[in-house]
XYZ file of C-alpha atoms in Angstrom:
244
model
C -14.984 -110.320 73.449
C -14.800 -110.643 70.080
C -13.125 -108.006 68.181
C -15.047 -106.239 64.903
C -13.468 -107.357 61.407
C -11.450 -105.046 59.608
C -12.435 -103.895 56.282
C -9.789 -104.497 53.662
C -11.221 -101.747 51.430
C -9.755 -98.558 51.997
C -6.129 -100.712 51.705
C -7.333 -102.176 48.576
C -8.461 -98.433 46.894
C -4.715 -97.239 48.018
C -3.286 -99.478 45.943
C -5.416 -98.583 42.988
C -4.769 -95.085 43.587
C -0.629 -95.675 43.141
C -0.986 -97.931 40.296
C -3.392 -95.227 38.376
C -0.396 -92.498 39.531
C 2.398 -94.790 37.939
C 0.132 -95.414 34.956
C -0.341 -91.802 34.363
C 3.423 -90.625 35.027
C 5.005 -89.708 31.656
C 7.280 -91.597 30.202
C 6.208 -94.816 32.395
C 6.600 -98.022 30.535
C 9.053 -96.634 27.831
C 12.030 -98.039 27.164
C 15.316 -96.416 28.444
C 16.837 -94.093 25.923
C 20.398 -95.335 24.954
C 21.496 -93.538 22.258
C 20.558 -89.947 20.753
C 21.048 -88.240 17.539
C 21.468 -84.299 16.577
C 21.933 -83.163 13.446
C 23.637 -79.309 11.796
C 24.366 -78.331 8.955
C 27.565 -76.219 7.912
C 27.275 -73.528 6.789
C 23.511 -73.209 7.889
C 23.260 -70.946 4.912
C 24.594 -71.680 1.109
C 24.256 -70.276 -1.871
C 23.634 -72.454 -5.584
C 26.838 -74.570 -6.519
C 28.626 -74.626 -2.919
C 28.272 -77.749 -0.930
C 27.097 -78.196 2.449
C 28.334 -80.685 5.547
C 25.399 -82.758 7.430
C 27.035 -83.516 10.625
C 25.161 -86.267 12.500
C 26.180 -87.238 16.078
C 25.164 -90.146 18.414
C 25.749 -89.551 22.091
C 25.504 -93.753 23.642
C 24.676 -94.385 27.225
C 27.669 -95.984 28.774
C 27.845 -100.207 28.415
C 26.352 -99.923 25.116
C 27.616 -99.346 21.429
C 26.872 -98.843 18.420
C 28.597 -100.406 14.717
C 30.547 -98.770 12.274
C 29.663 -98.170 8.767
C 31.313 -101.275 7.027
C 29.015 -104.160 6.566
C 30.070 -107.300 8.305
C 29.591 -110.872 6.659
C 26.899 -113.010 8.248
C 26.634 -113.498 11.086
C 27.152 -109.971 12.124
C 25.508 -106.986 13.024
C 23.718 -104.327 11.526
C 25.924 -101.798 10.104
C 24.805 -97.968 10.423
C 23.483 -96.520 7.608
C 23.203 -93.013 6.921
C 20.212 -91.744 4.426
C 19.816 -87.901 3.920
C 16.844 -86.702 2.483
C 17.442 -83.018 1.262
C 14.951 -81.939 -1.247
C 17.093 -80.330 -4.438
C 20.596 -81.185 -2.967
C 22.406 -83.895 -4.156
C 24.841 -85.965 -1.811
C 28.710 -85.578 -2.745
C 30.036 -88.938 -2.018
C 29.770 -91.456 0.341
C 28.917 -91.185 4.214
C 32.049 -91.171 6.433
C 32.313 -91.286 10.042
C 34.191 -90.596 13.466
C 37.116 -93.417 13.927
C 36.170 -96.960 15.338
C 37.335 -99.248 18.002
C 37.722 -102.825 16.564
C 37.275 -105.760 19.081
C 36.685 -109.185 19.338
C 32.257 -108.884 19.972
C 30.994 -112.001 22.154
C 27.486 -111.763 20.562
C 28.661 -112.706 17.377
C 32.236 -114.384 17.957
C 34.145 -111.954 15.387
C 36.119 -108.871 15.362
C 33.898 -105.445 14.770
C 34.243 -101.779 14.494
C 32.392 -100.039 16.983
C 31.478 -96.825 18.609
C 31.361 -95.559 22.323
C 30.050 -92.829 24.231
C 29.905 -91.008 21.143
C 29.811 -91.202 17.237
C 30.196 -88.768 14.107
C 28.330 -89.022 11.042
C 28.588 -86.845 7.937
C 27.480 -86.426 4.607
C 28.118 -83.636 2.041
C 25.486 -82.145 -0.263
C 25.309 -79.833 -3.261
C 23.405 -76.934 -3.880
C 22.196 -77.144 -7.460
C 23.127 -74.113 -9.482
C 19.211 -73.305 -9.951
C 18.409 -74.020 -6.089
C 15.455 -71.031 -5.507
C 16.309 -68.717 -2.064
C 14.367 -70.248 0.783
C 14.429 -72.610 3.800
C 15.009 -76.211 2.633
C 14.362 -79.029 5.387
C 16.441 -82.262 5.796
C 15.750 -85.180 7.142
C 18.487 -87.530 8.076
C 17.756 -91.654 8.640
C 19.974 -93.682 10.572
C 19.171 -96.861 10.854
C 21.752 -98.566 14.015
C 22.019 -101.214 15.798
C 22.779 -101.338 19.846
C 24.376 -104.186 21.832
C 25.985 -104.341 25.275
C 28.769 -107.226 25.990
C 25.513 -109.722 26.772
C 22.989 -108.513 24.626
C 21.754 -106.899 21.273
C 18.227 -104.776 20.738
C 16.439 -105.170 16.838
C 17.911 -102.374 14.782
C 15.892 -99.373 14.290
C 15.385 -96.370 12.408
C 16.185 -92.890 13.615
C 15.260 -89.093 11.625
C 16.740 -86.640 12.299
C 15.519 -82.994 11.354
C 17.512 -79.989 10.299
C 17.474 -76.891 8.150
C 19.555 -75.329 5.617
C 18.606 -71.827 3.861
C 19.615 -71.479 0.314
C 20.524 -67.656 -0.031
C 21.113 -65.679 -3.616
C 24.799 -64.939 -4.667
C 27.615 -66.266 -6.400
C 29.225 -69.301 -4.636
C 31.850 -68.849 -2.134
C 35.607 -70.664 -2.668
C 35.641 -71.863 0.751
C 32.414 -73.584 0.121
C 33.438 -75.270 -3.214
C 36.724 -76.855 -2.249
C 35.134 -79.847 -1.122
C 33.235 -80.155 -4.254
C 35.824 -80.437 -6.436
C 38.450 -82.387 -4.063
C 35.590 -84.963 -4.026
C 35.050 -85.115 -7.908
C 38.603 -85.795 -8.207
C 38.999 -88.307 -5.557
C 36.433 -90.125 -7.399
C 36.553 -93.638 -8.711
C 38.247 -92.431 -12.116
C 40.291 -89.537 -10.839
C 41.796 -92.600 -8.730
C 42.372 -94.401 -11.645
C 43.354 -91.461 -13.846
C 46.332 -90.181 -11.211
C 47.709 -94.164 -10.727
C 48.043 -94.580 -14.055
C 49.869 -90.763 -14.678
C 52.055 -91.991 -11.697
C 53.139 -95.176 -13.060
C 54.054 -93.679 -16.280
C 56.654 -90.788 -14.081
C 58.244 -93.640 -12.496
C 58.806 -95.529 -16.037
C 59.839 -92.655 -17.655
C 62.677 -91.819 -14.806
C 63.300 -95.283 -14.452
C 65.510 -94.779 -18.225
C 67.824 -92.604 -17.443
C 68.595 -94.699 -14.618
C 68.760 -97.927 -16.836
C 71.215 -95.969 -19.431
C 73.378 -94.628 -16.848
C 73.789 -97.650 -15.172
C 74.762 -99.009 -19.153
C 77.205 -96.978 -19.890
C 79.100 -97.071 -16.207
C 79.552 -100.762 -16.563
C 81.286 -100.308 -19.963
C 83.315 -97.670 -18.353
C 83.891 -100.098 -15.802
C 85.291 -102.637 -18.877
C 88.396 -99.812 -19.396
C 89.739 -99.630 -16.093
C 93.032 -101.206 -15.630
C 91.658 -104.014 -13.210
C 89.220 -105.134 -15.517
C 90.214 -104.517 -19.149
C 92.879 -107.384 -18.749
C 90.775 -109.693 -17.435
C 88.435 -109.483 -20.616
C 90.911 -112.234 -22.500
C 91.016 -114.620 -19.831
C 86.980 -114.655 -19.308
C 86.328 -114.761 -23.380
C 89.410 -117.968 -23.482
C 87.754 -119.511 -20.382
C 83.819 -119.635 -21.906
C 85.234 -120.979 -24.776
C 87.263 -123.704 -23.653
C 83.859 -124.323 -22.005
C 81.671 -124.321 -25.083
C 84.714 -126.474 -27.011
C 84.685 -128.976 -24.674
C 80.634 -129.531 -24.539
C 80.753 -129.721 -27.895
């Protein structure tokens, strides 16, 4: 007896049927996220002339890192680079960030500064004295780089949002003090305090120099030395007559 033939069509439509379900599940196809960024701002509300904190930070998925913020000779990796976009306020000094781990990196055969699990980024900003009340929106671009111990992705870019609200009133001290410590950090405050410092330790370096004079002709007078002073001045020149 010969058996009827199976159709192969209701096994073929189940398989359709999954693959439209995994094509329509959200997220399906999409890279694994391995590193995100938040932004805040402190304090969330500032007044004209203080300065504000932009604190960015990366939480990495574990086996992966991300590179510091010093730029590393060719061939290296991409440094992270922090760009804040805040409307009216002006950034006060450079970008700093959480401490690194430095280590020997296989993809590139050199020593790098690195960050794991998780990372700190900030910037400071000023309020301009004529900043108008009102909500002022930031945007914060980090462009990274991620590698693991075998492997390296492209860099990319990242933006991050926040907010700051600019409220009337006279600025606060405790919001100021990092204003003016960073003015005279600067480049020529640096300079400015070296070269004040130099000139202390000159000018106590004298009395030093005199005192040290006048013991050793004290130290001529003493009874061990005073009778010596004959001998020396016959013995140099005996020496000189005798070159001569």
């Amino acid at each position: 007896m010969i058996k009827p033939k199976t159709s192969s069509l209701p096994l073929a439509v189940l398989f359709c049927f999954a693959a439209v379900l995994c094509a329509a599940r959200p997220g399906a196809g999409a890279p694994p996220r391995r590193v995100t960024f938040t932004a805040a701002v402190t304090p969330s509300a500032a007044r004209p002339g203080e300065t504000v904190t932009v604190q960015v930070k990366a939480a990495i998925s574990p086996s992966w890192h991300l590179y510091g913020m010093t730029p590393v000779p060719p061939p290296g990796p991409q440094e992270t680079v922090l760009t804040v976009k805040a409307g009216p306020l002006t950034p006060v000094g450079k970008p700093t960030e959480s401490a690194t781990k430095k280590a020997m990196d296989p993809n590139f055969g050199k020593e790098v500064a690195y960050h794991e699990d998780a990372a700190t980024f900030t910037q400071r900003l000023r309020v301009p004295e004529n900043a108008r009340p009102g909500s002022v929106p930031l945007t914060t671009t980090v462009r990274y780089m991620l590698c693991n111990e075998s492997v390296c992705l492209p860099p990319r870019d990242a933006d991050v949002a926040a907010t700051v609200t600019i409220e009337a009133g006279a600025a606060r001290p405790e919001y100021t003090v990092a204003a003016a410590t960073a003015d005279t950090t600067g480049g020529g405050g640096t300079t400015g305090g070296g070269s004040g410092t130099n000139t202390a330790a000159a000018g106590s370096l004298l009395p030093f120099v005199f005192a040290a004079f006048g013991a050793g002709l004290l130290a001529l007078l003493t009874p061990c030395v005073f009778p010596m002073i004959p001998v020396t001045l016959a013995f140099f020149t005996k020496q000189a007559t005798a070159k001569g």
